[in-house]
Amino acid sequence: MKSKKIYILVLFLLYVLQGLGQKDSVNVLEEVVIDAKLKDFSTGQTIITIPDSLKRGTRPLLTSLLNYNSPIYFKENGLGMVSSPSFRGTAASHTAVLWNGINVNSQLNGQTDFNTINAGAYDQISIRGGGGSVVYGTGAIGGTVHLNTRLSFKEKLENELYVGYGSYNSLDARYSVKAARGNWSVSLSGAHNSSDNDYLYPNDRGENMNGQFYNNTFNLGVAYRMDPTNIFRLYSGIFSGERHLSLVRPSETRTKYQDAHMRYLLEWENKMSAFTSLLKMAYLKEKYEYYSDIASDNSLFGDAENFILKYDLTYSVSEKMQFSTVLSNTNTKGKGSNLGENSRNIFSVVMLMKHRPTEKFSYESGIRKEVTGNYESPILFSSSGIYRFSDLYRLKVNASRNFRIPTYNDLYWTSAGRPGLKPETSWQGEIGNEFKWRQLELNLTGYYIAIKDMIRWLPESGGVWRPRNEDEVHTYGTEAYLQWEKGLGETQVALRGSYSFTISENQQTGKQLIYVPFHKATFMGQGNFKSWEIEYQLLYNGEVFTRSDNNSRYNLNSYMVSNIGASYTFGKNDNYQLGGRVQNVFNTAYESVENRWMPGRNFNINLTFTF
């Protein structure tokens, strides 16, 4: 109750401040800003934005897109099955996923399954490495992934239909429309992805049994410009899917898993003089049902609802300095077969500042504090700067304290949950070097992360597994990003690559964490000549440990996978594109999770129609 009173009081004072700061002069809001905090408060960190052409060139689920175009390592229990990330050597719950600026990691297990996100349903996908808890909240330790819907008031009507069909009776269908006229802007997209997923395992190991899946995604964004200073926006995202979880051995019982989420976000942006305010109200719902025997109607379930109220007031002192205050209240209600019914309320205050004293130097800092009755939250901070030595070289530095709060499973699991758990905290720093020469861009980053009070589920007396703040983990390493584009007459050539070297050690044992490769590399080469486009992709993942004692006998071997695609554009207005792809060209036998083999060589054809 006390935190709610503080929230209302501070919210009222900020509105009064905004009113006092209004003058006759106004700034017209021409276009909806995409995740302004990502743009304005990432001074010392590297942001990778995935080009639209790459989203068409890979499998539709987000795992595949990021696996081939980022340093994030993915554990995938077979094609289309459960997929969890490891960003900079951290655990799956240490990567936060932001949907139009709202943290949508599961309240039940604290992470996002990247095979429940259809990349084709989003206009912009970006990745930011390093800590971001001050701005984005829980889980933003290894990095953040941003999914955004792009809206603009520039008059247009654009439609795109994509249909792909491939091996294992796989279907990929996507449709999107963007329309804007006057003071209205609309973006709508829908996607369907399904597969029998009955591929053969390499070396006569059998067939992927009980692996079929389907999922559907629907996204809608609407913006209305009421007058030159006020914009209202509505976003919605709906996902539903079913997976029959692949078997390791034919004798196992067949199972299936159904999950769904619904997300709604209403925004009001007001800009007057030096003040910009953004009020957000969001409702998020997630649920799942797990059938341990596909032939039975009995299931286990989990269900969580999130109500979020967020107010962001930014004051621009000048073109070189701005301050921002963000107030947020999140109320969560959860229930499940093994959770009972529980709720929690979290109120947070964030203070941010950005300053550019000279044309060559800028810096920013921020703090965050949360108030809740469920755990004792630490004060978080971040500070970063960037200095441009020349047009060829820029130096970036960042330091921060971040955290991950205990999940519903950690706190309330029947006969095992531990309400007294502390949040995991991390101290981290990084140094980035940016080089740019003509069309060549190179980013080199070194980082260090120290995670304390890491939550682990461990056996206790009587064989009962319970969570406790147990581990301390240090991760450190380097990341490199390379990009080059060149126009050669009628030919356009683009090259992109990434490399990461990662050490992630349990400080009690001195051992590397399981499923964290020391080395990962990606490469993409793309060429356009007249109506033709050719693309080559390469993914290399180094050897990984699967046992906490680092017993090499059980290691997963390193692997290199290549994909090749080609397309031809035709039609009166070049509005048709016919393409084909060969995935895993060299028929590499590989697995990213023990005994979960991925497909060998397979094929896909696709047609894109724009009108």
XYZ file of C-alpha atoms in Angstrom, residues 23 27 57 76 104 106 142 146 157 159-160 208 254 270 282 288 295 373 390 402 421 457 469 485 546 550 588-589:
28
model
C 5.236 26.887 -23.784
C 7.202 20.006 -31.802
C 16.395 -15.889 -45.758
C 17.492 -26.511 -29.187
C 7.923 -10.223 -21.804
C 7.879 -15.606 -18.625
C 23.704 -11.176 -20.710
C 14.037 -6.251 -28.999
C -0.473 1.161 -48.625
C 1.008 -5.518 -48.756
C 3.345 -8.492 -48.684
C 12.708 -37.884 -35.390
C 4.571 -39.644 -26.518
C 2.647 13.889 -25.454
C -0.035 -3.217 -20.767
C 0.652 -23.652 -21.073
C -3.360 -40.391 -25.402
C 7.094 -7.537 -0.524
C 38.281 10.398 -35.426
C 22.012 -5.800 -12.989
C 15.148 -16.276 -2.197
C 17.604 -26.192 -7.961
C 21.020 -18.918 -3.901
C 28.670 -3.404 -48.300
C 27.257 -31.376 -21.052
C 33.525 -31.003 -17.575
C 26.432 -32.153 -41.325
C 25.484 -34.401 -38.418
